[in-house]
Amino acid sequence: MTDHDHDLAVVGAGPAGLAAAVTAAEQGLHVALVDAAHQPGGQFWRHPDESFPAPDEARGQHLWSRFTDLRARLYALESGAGGSGRIDRVAGHQVWFLERGPETSYTLHLTPTVLAGTRDATTRVRAASLVLCPGGYDRQLPVPGWDLPGVMTAGGVQALLKAHRSIPGRRAVVAGTGPFLLPVAQGLAEAGATVVAVCEANAVTGWVRSPLGAAAVPSKAVEAAAYAGALLRHRVPFRTRTVVTEVLGVDRVRSVRLGRLDREGRLRSDAPTRELDVDLVAFGWGFSPSVELVTAVGGCVQVDADESLVAIVDEWQRSDAPGVYVAGEATGVGGAVLALVEGELAGLAACRDQGRRVPERVVRRLQRRVRRGRAFAGAMHGAYPVPAGWQDWLRPDTTVCRCEEVTVADVHTACDRLDARDARTVKLLARPGMGWCQGRVCGFATARMALPPGERPSVADLASTAKRTLAAAVALGELASAGDEQPFSPEHDCNGT
Ligand SMILES: Cc1cc2nc3c(=O)[nH]c(=O)nc-3n(C[C@H](O)[C@H](O)[C@H](O)COP(=O)(O)OP(=O)(O)OC[C@H]3O[C@@H](n4cnc5c(N)ncnc54)[C@H](O)[C@@H]3O)c2cc1C
């Protein structure tokens, strides 16, 4: 399939993208669904290879019946194999560049992912409008020793557990902040690993700061209780206001050093330090939404309560760019249920804006659920901030940017001796965020380190490591064959960057 025209292109086949694509196709739109993975589900419903059907496919999953329902509807709507042909699914391909044509149609430039294992002919998809649901990636903070083998992101560990049934260690510590630490610890324990501790940097009482938001989605309390029960069953110690201040080992992780935090999130000097022997460390400090495709088409972004850069959308999930809707984590980290609701709403909005009748009562119900979901997400971000003192346990030789091997000392030199006052200048002078991952791993930390302590990052601070002209790495040949069409440049720079 090359240069195919569609009413709508959806990027991402996670909860948000699946809901958007299926909803829009069932309302009659001809949809292209592009996803980097070779099978649908995104991060939340990552599962073993469907070509080898497994009886325990649902193991470790939540809301699995929602997924199997969406998947069945997707396959029934797909072209080929008896499907209705309303959805052309382009699996195993990344959108590396988005272009807006003169009449607000969009061209998606695609490159096959390594996992796809094929280099099929799909290089471009054209569509009248777009729903962007690219999700996000694990937010990481540097710590001495975090570049040793055996240290992983919590999401990476979860992906191995869910898709490959594989445990990357036998004695694990899960550390950072936020509710996502719980399913990762549970998954590891149920897969047979010994989880020696979950180290949560905050106190669970943080939720009381925003009781209305916390109560907005009551099912979340039930979910939390289920995780607490699972940790009790597996005798996993849950330590609050505790952080890993150092990962120890020579050729790989041997142990971690723990520290206790005070109420302000600073290391307590009066508390004894403790070491735990482990061969796996799973760090999770929340997630960073992927907004590069949003900014590529001129969509505006803002800084969310968790200091992430997120797309600005209206009550129909419309971004500022004409015909472009955004749903899921890219509008703010809020979990899979909210992503599903936003995706369905975005699918209906795209249909309505293309002149189709949509069920107004359903729309109003979805909009109410989005508002409640966002209130809950705000309470969650307030309860699990990155601790104020996280830079206190860094050392001059701690690596910040792993791709370009930039250390804490390099960043401090850029700030203190070369007078860099913002993340962009630090990036230019010391090169953090300039390597292969384009700041996905170090971007948040670099933006924070460039600022005076306690100062909230601005859109420009975060955008300097989150805006990426190319959303994925491509071979020079692909770049050359993309043609010489003029890339779209937005008339107004709403992001001030
Ligand atoms: C590694 C990881 C693991 C996670 N595991 C869990 C979990 O187990 N439980 C939980 O509650 N939450 C988990 N989360 C949080 C979770 O992502 C969300 O709550 C939920 O999946 C959000 O749904 P979404 O549709 O917005 O995004 P996602 O589910 O992340 O789906 C986004 C999809 O877009 C695709 N994509 C992104 N960019 C491009 C591009 N340029 N071109 C083509 N395709 C693209 C991705 O391949 C992905 O399939 C995880 C997050 C991460 C980063």
Coordinates of C-alpha atoms and ligand atoms in Angstrom, one line a residue:
M1 CA 0.0 0.0 0.0
T2 CA 1.6 3.3 -1.1
D3 CA 0.1 6.8 -1.2
H4 CA -3.3 5.5 -0.2
D5 CA -6.0 8.1 0.6
H6 CA -8.0 7.7 3.8
D7 CA -10.6 9.8 5.6
L8 CA -8.7 9.4 8.8
A9 CA -5.2 8.1 9.9
V10 CA -4.8 7.0 13.5
V11 CA -1.2 6.8 14.8
G12 CA -0.9 4.2 17.7
A13 CA -2.8 1.0 18.3
G14 CA -2.8 1.2 22.1
P15 CA -6.0 1.7 24.1
A16 CA -6.6 5.3 22.7
G17 CA -5.7 4.5 19.1
L18 CA -7.7 1.2 18.9
A19 CA -10.8 2.9 20.4
A20 CA -10.4 5.8 17.9
A21 CA -9.9 3.7 14.8
V22 CA -12.6 1.2 15.6
T23 CA -15.1 3.9 16.5
A24 CA -14.5 6.0 13.4
A25 CA -14.5 3.0 11.1
E26 CA -17.8 1.7 12.6
Q27 CA -19.3 5.1 11.9
G28 CA -18.3 4.8 8.2
L29 CA -14.9 6.4 7.8
H30 CA -12.1 4.8 5.8
V31 CA -9.3 4.6 8.4
A32 CA -5.5 3.8 8.3
L33 CA -4.2 2.6 11.6
V34 CA -0.4 2.8 11.9
D35 CA 1.5 1.3 14.7
A36 CA 5.2 0.6 15.4
A37 CA 4.3 -2.7 17.0
H38 CA 3.4 -5.7 14.9
Q39 CA 0.2 -6.4 16.8
P40 CA -2.4 -4.2 18.5
G41 CA -2.5 -3.4 22.2
G42 CA 0.1 -0.7 22.8
Q43 CA 1.9 -0.7 26.1
F44 CA -1.0 -1.5 28.3
W45 CA -2.1 -4.6 26.4
R46 CA 1.3 -5.8 25.3
H47 CA 1.0 -9.6 24.9
P48 CA 2.7 -12.6 23.5
D49 CA 3.0 -13.1 19.7
E50 CA -0.6 -13.9 18.4
S51 CA 0.8 -16.1 15.7
F52 CA 1.4 -18.7 18.4
P53 CA -1.9 -18.6 20.3
A54 CA -1.3 -19.1 24.0
P55 CA -4.1 -20.3 26.4
D56 CA -2.7 -17.9 29.1
E57 CA -2.7 -14.9 26.8
A58 CA -4.6 -12.9 29.5
R59 CA -2.0 -13.5 32.2
G60 CA -0.9 -10.3 34.0
Q61 CA -3.4 -8.2 32.0
H62 CA -6.1 -5.8 33.2
L63 CA -9.3 -5.0 31.3
W64 CA -8.5 -7.9 29.0
S65 CA -12.1 -8.4 27.8
R66 CA -12.1 -4.7 26.7
F67 CA -9.1 -5.5 24.5
T68 CA -10.4 -8.7 23.0
D69 CA -13.6 -6.9 22.1
L70 CA -11.7 -4.1 20.4
R71 CA -9.4 -6.5 18.7
A72 CA -12.3 -8.6 17.3
R73 CA -14.0 -5.4 16.0
L74 CA -10.7 -4.3 14.5
Y75 CA -10.0 -7.5 12.7
A76 CA -13.6 -7.6 11.4
L77 CA -13.1 -4.0 10.0
E78 CA -9.7 -4.7 8.4
S79 CA -9.1 -5.2 4.7
G80 CA -8.5 -8.8 3.6
A81 CA -9.4 -12.1 5.3
G82 CA -13.2 -11.5 5.2
G83 CA -13.0 -8.0 6.9
S84 CA -15.1 -5.1 5.7
G85 CA -12.1 -3.2 4.5
R86 CA -12.8 0.0 6.5
I87 CA -9.5 -0.2 8.3
D88 CA -6.1 -0.6 6.6
R89 CA -3.8 -1.5 9.4
V90 CA -0.1 -0.8 8.9
A91 CA 1.6 -2.7 11.6
G92 CA 5.4 -2.6 12.4
H93 CA 5.8 0.9 10.9
Q94 CA 6.8 4.1 12.6
V95 CA 5.6 7.5 11.5
W96 CA 8.9 9.4 11.2
F97 CA 7.6 12.6 9.6
L98 CA 4.2 14.2 9.2
E99 CA 3.4 16.8 6.5
R100 CA 0.4 19.0 6.0
G101 CA -0.6 19.5 2.5
P102 CA -2.0 22.7 1.1
E103 CA -5.7 21.7 1.6
T104 CA -5.2 20.4 5.2
S105 CA -4.7 16.8 4.2
Y106 CA -1.9 15.0 5.9
T107 CA 0.9 12.8 4.6
L108 CA 2.5 10.3 7.1
H109 CA 5.9 9.1 6.1
L110 CA 6.6 5.6 7.4
T111 CA 9.6 3.4 8.1
P112 CA 9.4 -0.3 9.1
T113 CA 10.5 -1.0 12.6
V114 CA 13.2 -3.5 13.3
L115 CA 10.7 -5.8 15.0
A116 CA 8.5 -5.9 11.8
G117 CA 11.1 -8.1 10.2
T118 CA 9.9 -7.0 6.7
R119 CA 10.5 -4.1 4.6
D120 CA 7.1 -3.9 2.9
A121 CA 6.1 -1.3 0.4
T122 CA 4.1 1.0 2.7
T123 CA 6.0 4.3 2.8
R124 CA 3.3 6.8 2.9
V125 CA -0.3 7.2 4.0
R126 CA -2.4 10.2 3.1
A127 CA -5.5 11.2 5.1
A128 CA -7.9 14.1 5.5
S129 CA -7.6 14.1 9.3
L130 CA -5.5 12.6 12.0
V131 CA -6.0 11.1 15.5
L132 CA -2.6 11.0 17.2
C133 CA -2.3 8.4 20.0
P134 CA 1.4 7.8 20.3
G135 CA 1.4 7.2 24.1
G136 CA 4.6 7.9 26.0
Y137 CA 7.8 6.4 27.4
D138 CA 9.2 5.8 30.9
R139 CA 10.5 8.9 32.7
Q140 CA 13.9 8.3 34.2
L141 CA 16.1 10.2 36.6
P142 CA 19.8 9.6 36.7
V143 CA 21.4 8.0 39.8
P144 CA 24.9 6.8 40.4
G145 CA 25.3 3.3 38.8
W146 CA 22.0 3.4 36.7
D147 CA 24.0 2.6 33.6
L148 CA 25.0 -0.9 35.0
P149 CA 23.5 -3.9 33.3
G150 CA 20.5 -5.1 35.4
V151 CA 19.0 -1.6 35.7
M152 CA 15.9 -1.2 33.7
T153 CA 12.9 1.1 33.3
A154 CA 9.8 -0.2 35.1
G155 CA 8.0 -0.2 31.7
G156 CA 10.8 -2.2 30.1
V157 CA 10.5 -4.9 32.8
Q158 CA 6.7 -4.9 32.4
A159 CA 7.1 -5.3 28.6
L160 CA 9.3 -8.3 29.0
L161 CA 6.9 -9.9 31.5
K162 CA 3.8 -9.3 29.3
A163 CA 5.1 -10.0 25.8
H164 CA 7.9 -12.5 26.4
R165 CA 7.0 -14.1 29.8
S166 CA 10.6 -13.4 30.7
I167 CA 12.0 -12.1 34.1
P168 CA 15.2 -10.1 33.7
G169 CA 16.4 -11.0 37.2
R170 CA 15.7 -13.1 40.3
R171 CA 16.0 -10.5 43.1
A172 CA 14.5 -7.2 42.3
V173 CA 13.9 -3.8 43.7
V174 CA 11.2 -1.6 42.1
A175 CA 11.8 2.1 42.8
G176 CA 10.7 5.6 41.9
T177 CA 7.2 6.9 42.4
G178 CA 3.6 6.4 41.3
P179 CA 1.0 3.7 41.1
F180 CA 2.8 2.0 38.1
L181 CA 5.4 0.5 40.5
L182 CA 2.7 -1.8 41.9
P183 CA 1.7 -3.8 38.8
V184 CA 5.4 -4.2 38.0
A185 CA 6.2 -5.5 41.5
Q186 CA 3.2 -7.8 41.3
G187 CA 4.1 -9.1 37.9
L188 CA 7.7 -9.8 39.0
A189 CA 6.5 -11.6 42.1
E190 CA 3.9 -13.7 40.3
A191 CA 6.5 -14.6 37.6
G192 CA 8.7 -16.1 40.4
A193 CA 11.1 -13.3 41.2
T194 CA 11.8 -12.2 44.8
V195 CA 10.9 -8.6 45.1
V196 CA 13.0 -7.4 48.0
A197 CA 11.3 -4.0 48.2
V198 CA 9.1 -1.5 46.4
C199 CA 10.7 1.9 47.2
E200 CA 8.1 4.7 46.8
A201 CA 9.6 8.2 47.1
N202 CA 6.4 9.7 48.4
A203 CA 3.9 8.9 51.2
V204 CA 0.6 7.4 50.2
T205 CA -1.1 10.2 52.2
G206 CA -0.4 12.5 49.3
W207 CA -3.8 11.7 47.9
V208 CA -5.5 13.6 50.7
R209 CA -4.3 16.9 49.1
S210 CA -6.9 16.5 46.4
P211 CA -9.7 14.4 47.9
L212 CA -12.3 15.3 45.1
G213 CA -9.9 14.3 42.3
A214 CA -9.0 11.1 44.1
A215 CA -12.7 10.2 44.5
A216 CA -13.5 11.1 40.8
V217 CA -12.8 7.5 39.7
P218 CA -13.8 5.1 42.5
S219 CA -12.7 2.0 40.6
K220 CA -9.1 3.1 41.1
A221 CA -9.3 2.6 44.9
V222 CA -10.5 -1.0 44.2
E223 CA -7.6 -1.5 41.9
A224 CA -5.1 -0.1 44.4
A225 CA -6.5 -2.4 47.1
A226 CA -6.0 -5.4 44.8
Y227 CA -2.4 -4.5 44.3
A228 CA -1.9 -4.0 48.0
G229 CA -3.4 -7.5 48.6
A230 CA -1.1 -9.0 45.9
L231 CA 2.0 -7.4 47.5
L232 CA 1.0 -8.7 51.0
R233 CA 0.4 -12.2 49.6
H234 CA 3.9 -12.2 48.1
R235 CA 5.4 -10.6 51.2
V236 CA 6.8 -7.7 49.3
P237 CA 7.9 -4.9 51.6
F238 CA 6.5 -1.5 50.5
R239 CA 8.7 1.4 51.8
T240 CA 7.4 4.9 51.5
R241 CA 9.6 8.0 51.4
T242 CA 12.4 5.8 50.3
V243 CA 14.7 6.1 47.3
V244 CA 17.6 4.3 45.7
T245 CA 20.5 6.7 46.0
E246 CA 23.1 4.5 44.4
V247 CA 23.2 1.3 42.3
L248 CA 26.3 -0.8 43.2
G249 CA 28.3 -3.3 41.2
V250 CA 31.2 -3.6 38.8
D251 CA 30.1 -5.5 35.7
R252 CA 26.5 -5.6 36.7
V253 CA 24.1 -4.7 39.5
R254 CA 25.0 -6.4 42.8
S255 CA 23.1 -4.2 45.3
V256 CA 21.4 -0.9 45.9
R257 CA 21.8 1.8 48.6
L258 CA 18.6 3.2 50.0
G259 CA 18.0 6.6 51.5
R260 CA 15.0 8.0 53.4
L261 CA 13.3 11.3 52.4
D262 CA 11.8 14.0 54.6
R263 CA 8.4 15.5 53.9
E264 CA 10.0 18.0 51.5
G265 CA 11.5 15.2 49.4
R266 CA 15.1 15.8 50.7
L267 CA 17.4 13.1 51.9
R268 CA 17.4 12.7 55.6
S269 CA 20.9 12.7 57.1
D270 CA 19.6 11.3 60.4
A271 CA 18.2 8.1 58.9
P272 CA 20.5 5.1 58.6
T273 CA 21.3 4.1 55.0
R274 CA 20.6 0.5 54.0
E275 CA 21.8 -1.8 51.3
L276 CA 19.8 -4.5 49.5
D277 CA 21.4 -7.3 47.4
V278 CA 19.6 -7.4 44.1
D279 CA 20.3 -8.4 40.5
L280 CA 17.5 -6.3 39.0
V281 CA 16.5 -2.7 39.5
A282 CA 13.3 -1.4 37.9
F283 CA 13.0 2.4 38.0
G284 CA 9.8 4.3 37.3
W285 CA 9.3 8.0 37.8
G286 CA 6.1 8.3 35.8
F287 CA 5.9 8.7 32.0
S288 CA 6.8 11.3 29.5
P289 CA 4.1 11.7 26.8
S290 CA 5.3 11.6 23.1
V291 CA 4.4 15.0 21.6
E292 CA 6.7 15.2 18.6
L293 CA 4.0 14.4 16.1
V294 CA 1.7 16.9 17.7
T295 CA 4.2 19.7 17.5
A296 CA 5.2 18.6 14.0
V297 CA 1.8 19.6 12.7
G298 CA 1.6 22.8 14.7
G299 CA -0.4 21.5 17.7
C300 CA 0.1 23.5 20.9
V301 CA 1.5 22.0 24.0
Q302 CA 1.5 22.9 27.7
V303 CA 3.2 21.8 30.9
D304 CA 1.0 19.4 32.9
A305 CA 0.8 19.0 36.7
D306 CA 3.6 16.3 36.6
E307 CA 5.8 18.7 34.6
S308 CA 5.4 16.8 31.4
L309 CA 4.8 18.4 28.0
V310 CA 1.3 17.5 26.8
A311 CA -0.9 18.3 23.8
I312 CA -3.6 21.0 24.4
V313 CA -7.0 19.7 23.3
D314 CA -10.6 20.9 23.5
E315 CA -13.6 19.0 24.8
W316 CA -13.7 17.0 21.5
Q317 CA -10.0 16.1 21.7
R318 CA -9.2 18.6 18.9
S319 CA -5.7 20.1 18.9
D320 CA -5.0 23.5 17.4
A321 CA -4.0 22.0 14.1
P322 CA -6.9 21.7 11.8
G323 CA -8.3 18.2 11.5
V324 CA -5.8 16.8 14.1
Y325 CA -7.1 15.1 17.3
V326 CA -5.0 13.8 20.1
A327 CA -6.0 11.1 22.6
G328 CA -4.3 9.0 25.4
E329 CA -1.1 9.7 27.2
A330 CA -0.1 12.4 24.7
T331 CA -2.7 14.7 26.3
G332 CA -1.5 14.0 29.8
V333 CA -0.6 10.8 31.7
G334 CA -3.9 9.4 33.0
G335 CA -3.9 5.6 32.4
A336 CA -5.5 3.2 30.0
V337 CA -9.1 3.7 31.0
L338 CA -8.9 7.5 30.3
A339 CA -7.0 6.7 27.1
L340 CA -9.8 4.4 25.9
V341 CA -12.5 7.1 26.6
E342 CA -10.4 9.9 24.9
G343 CA -9.8 7.6 21.9
E344 CA -13.5 6.9 21.4
L345 CA -14.3 10.6 21.7
A346 CA -11.6 11.6 19.2
G347 CA -13.0 9.0 16.8
L348 CA -16.5 10.4 17.1
A349 CA -15.2 14.0 16.8
A350 CA -13.4 13.1 13.6
C351 CA -16.6 11.6 12.2
R352 CA -18.7 14.6 13.2
D353 CA -16.2 17.1 11.7
Q354 CA -16.4 15.2 8.4
G355 CA -20.2 15.6 8.4
R356 CA -21.4 12.3 10.0
R357 CA -24.1 12.1 12.6
V358 CA -22.7 10.9 15.9
P359 CA -24.7 9.9 19.0
E360 CA -24.8 13.1 21.1
R361 CA -25.7 11.3 24.4
V362 CA -22.7 9.0 24.0
V363 CA -20.5 12.1 23.3
R364 CA -21.7 13.8 26.5
R365 CA -21.1 10.7 28.6
L366 CA -17.6 10.4 27.2
Q367 CA -16.9 14.0 27.9
R368 CA -18.0 13.6 31.5
R369 CA -15.7 10.6 31.9
V370 CA -12.8 12.5 30.4
R371 CA -13.3 15.3 32.9
R372 CA -13.5 12.9 35.8
G373 CA -10.4 11.0 34.5
R374 CA -8.4 14.2 34.2
A375 CA -9.4 15.2 37.8
F376 CA -8.2 11.9 39.0
A377 CA -4.9 12.2 37.0
G378 CA -4.4 15.7 38.5
A379 CA -4.8 14.2 42.0
M380 CA -2.4 11.4 41.1
H381 CA 0.3 13.8 39.9
G382 CA -0.1 15.9 43.1
A383 CA 0.4 12.7 45.2
Y384 CA 3.5 11.5 43.4
P385 CA 5.8 14.4 42.5
V386 CA 9.5 13.8 41.7
P387 CA 11.2 14.5 45.0
A388 CA 12.7 18.0 45.3
G389 CA 16.1 16.6 46.4
W390 CA 16.7 14.1 43.6
Q391 CA 19.9 15.9 42.4
D392 CA 21.4 15.7 45.9
W393 CA 22.5 12.1 45.4
L394 CA 24.1 12.6 42.0
R395 CA 27.9 12.7 41.7
P396 CA 30.0 14.7 39.3
D397 CA 30.7 11.5 37.3
T398 CA 27.1 10.2 37.2
T399 CA 26.0 9.8 33.6
V400 CA 23.0 12.0 32.6
C401 CA 22.8 11.4 28.9
R402 CA 23.7 7.8 28.1
C403 CA 23.8 8.2 24.3
E404 CA 26.3 11.0 24.3
E405 CA 28.0 10.0 27.7
V406 CA 27.3 13.4 29.3
T407 CA 28.0 13.6 33.0
V408 CA 26.6 15.7 35.8
A409 CA 29.9 17.6 35.8
D410 CA 29.5 18.4 32.1
V411 CA 26.0 19.8 32.7
H412 CA 27.2 21.8 35.7
T413 CA 30.1 23.2 33.7
A414 CA 27.7 24.3 31.0
C415 CA 25.5 26.0 33.6
D416 CA 28.1 27.4 36.1
R417 CA 31.1 28.2 33.9
L418 CA 29.5 28.8 30.5
D419 CA 26.5 30.5 31.9
A420 CA 23.8 28.3 30.3
R421 CA 20.5 29.3 31.9
D422 CA 18.1 26.9 30.0
A423 CA 17.9 23.4 28.8
R424 CA 18.4 24.4 25.1
T425 CA 21.7 26.1 25.8
V426 CA 22.8 23.2 28.0
K427 CA 22.0 20.9 25.1
L428 CA 24.0 23.0 22.7
L429 CA 27.0 23.3 24.9
A430 CA 27.2 19.8 26.6
R431 CA 25.2 17.7 24.1
P432 CA 22.7 15.9 26.4
G433 CA 19.7 14.8 24.3
M434 CA 21.6 14.9 21.1
G435 CA 22.1 11.2 20.6
W436 CA 20.2 8.2 19.4
C437 CA 17.2 8.5 21.7
Q438 CA 16.9 12.2 21.1
G439 CA 16.4 13.1 24.8
R440 CA 13.7 10.5 25.5
V441 CA 15.8 9.2 28.4
C442 CA 17.6 12.3 29.7
G443 CA 15.3 15.1 28.5
F444 CA 13.3 15.6 31.7
A445 CA 16.4 15.4 33.9
T446 CA 18.4 17.8 31.7
A447 CA 15.6 20.3 31.7
R448 CA 15.4 20.2 35.5
M449 CA 19.1 20.4 36.0
A450 CA 19.4 23.5 33.8
L451 CA 17.0 25.4 36.0
P452 CA 17.5 26.9 39.5
P453 CA 16.2 24.6 42.2
G454 CA 12.4 24.6 42.6
E455 CA 11.8 26.5 39.4
R456 CA 9.0 24.9 37.3
P457 CA 10.1 24.1 33.7
S458 CA 8.4 26.1 31.0
V459 CA 7.2 24.8 27.6
A460 CA 10.4 26.0 26.0
D461 CA 12.5 24.2 28.6
L462 CA 10.8 20.9 28.0
A463 CA 10.4 21.4 24.3
S464 CA 14.1 21.7 23.7
T465 CA 14.5 18.0 24.4
A466 CA 11.0 16.9 23.3
K467 CA 10.6 18.4 19.9
R468 CA 12.0 16.1 17.3
T469 CA 12.0 17.0 13.6
L470 CA 12.2 13.3 12.8
A471 CA 10.0 11.2 15.1
A472 CA 12.1 8.0 14.4
A473 CA 15.5 7.2 13.1
V474 CA 15.5 6.6 9.3
A475 CA 18.1 5.6 6.8
L476 CA 19.5 8.3 4.5
G477 CA 17.9 6.4 1.5
E478 CA 14.5 6.7 3.0
L479 CA 15.1 10.4 3.6
A480 CA 16.2 10.9 0.0
S481 CA 13.2 9.0 -1.4
A482 CA 10.7 11.1 0.7
G483 CA 10.7 13.6 -2.2
D484 CA 11.2 17.3 -2.2
E485 CA 7.7 18.4 -1.1
Q486 CA 7.8 21.5 1.1
P487 CA 7.3 20.6 4.7
F488 CA 4.4 22.4 6.4
S489 CA 5.4 25.3 8.7
P490 CA 2.6 26.5 11.0
E491 CA 1.6 30.2 10.6
H492 CA 1.7 30.8 14.3
D493 CA 4.1 29.4 16.8
C494 CA 1.7 28.7 19.7
N495 CA 4.4 27.0 21.7
G496 CA 6.7 30.0 21.8
T497 CA 9.7 27.8 21.0
Ligands
LIG1 C1 6.9 0.7 28.4 C2 5.6 1.0 29.0 C3 4.8 0.0 29.7 C4 3.6 0.3 30.2 N1 2.9 -0.7 30.8 C5 1.8 -0.4 31.5 C6 1.1 -1.4 32.2 O1 1.5 -2.5 32.2 N2 0.0 -1.0 32.9 C7 -0.5 0.3 33.0 O2 -1.5 0.6 33.6 N3 0.1 1.2 32.2 C8 1.2 0.9 31.5 N4 1.9 1.9 30.9 C9 1.3 3.2 30.8 C10 0.4 3.1 29.6 O3 1.2 3.4 28.4 C11 -0.9 3.8 29.4 O4 -1.6 4.0 30.5 C12 -1.7 3.3 28.2 O5 -1.2 2.3 27.5 C13 -1.9 4.5 27.4 O6 -2.5 4.2 26.2 P1 -2.2 5.0 24.9 O7 -3.1 4.5 23.8 O8 -2.2 6.5 25.1 O9 -0.7 4.7 24.5 P2 0.2 3.3 24.3 O10 -0.5 2.2 24.9 O11 1.5 3.7 24.7 O12 0.1 3.2 22.7 C14 0.8 4.0 21.9 C15 1.1 3.2 20.6 O13 1.6 4.2 19.7 C16 2.7 3.6 19.0 N5 3.5 4.7 18.5 C17 4.1 5.7 19.2 N6 4.8 6.5 18.3 C18 4.6 6.0 17.1 C19 5.0 6.5 15.8 N7 5.8 7.5 15.6 N8 4.7 5.7 14.7 C20 3.9 4.6 14.9 N9 3.4 4.2 16.1 C21 3.8 4.9 17.2 C22 3.4 2.7 20.0 O14 4.1 1.6 19.3 C23 2.2 2.2 20.8 O15 1.7 0.9 20.3 C24 3.1 1.6 30.2 C25 3.9 2.6 29.6 C26 5.1 2.4 29.0 C27 5.8 3.5 28.3

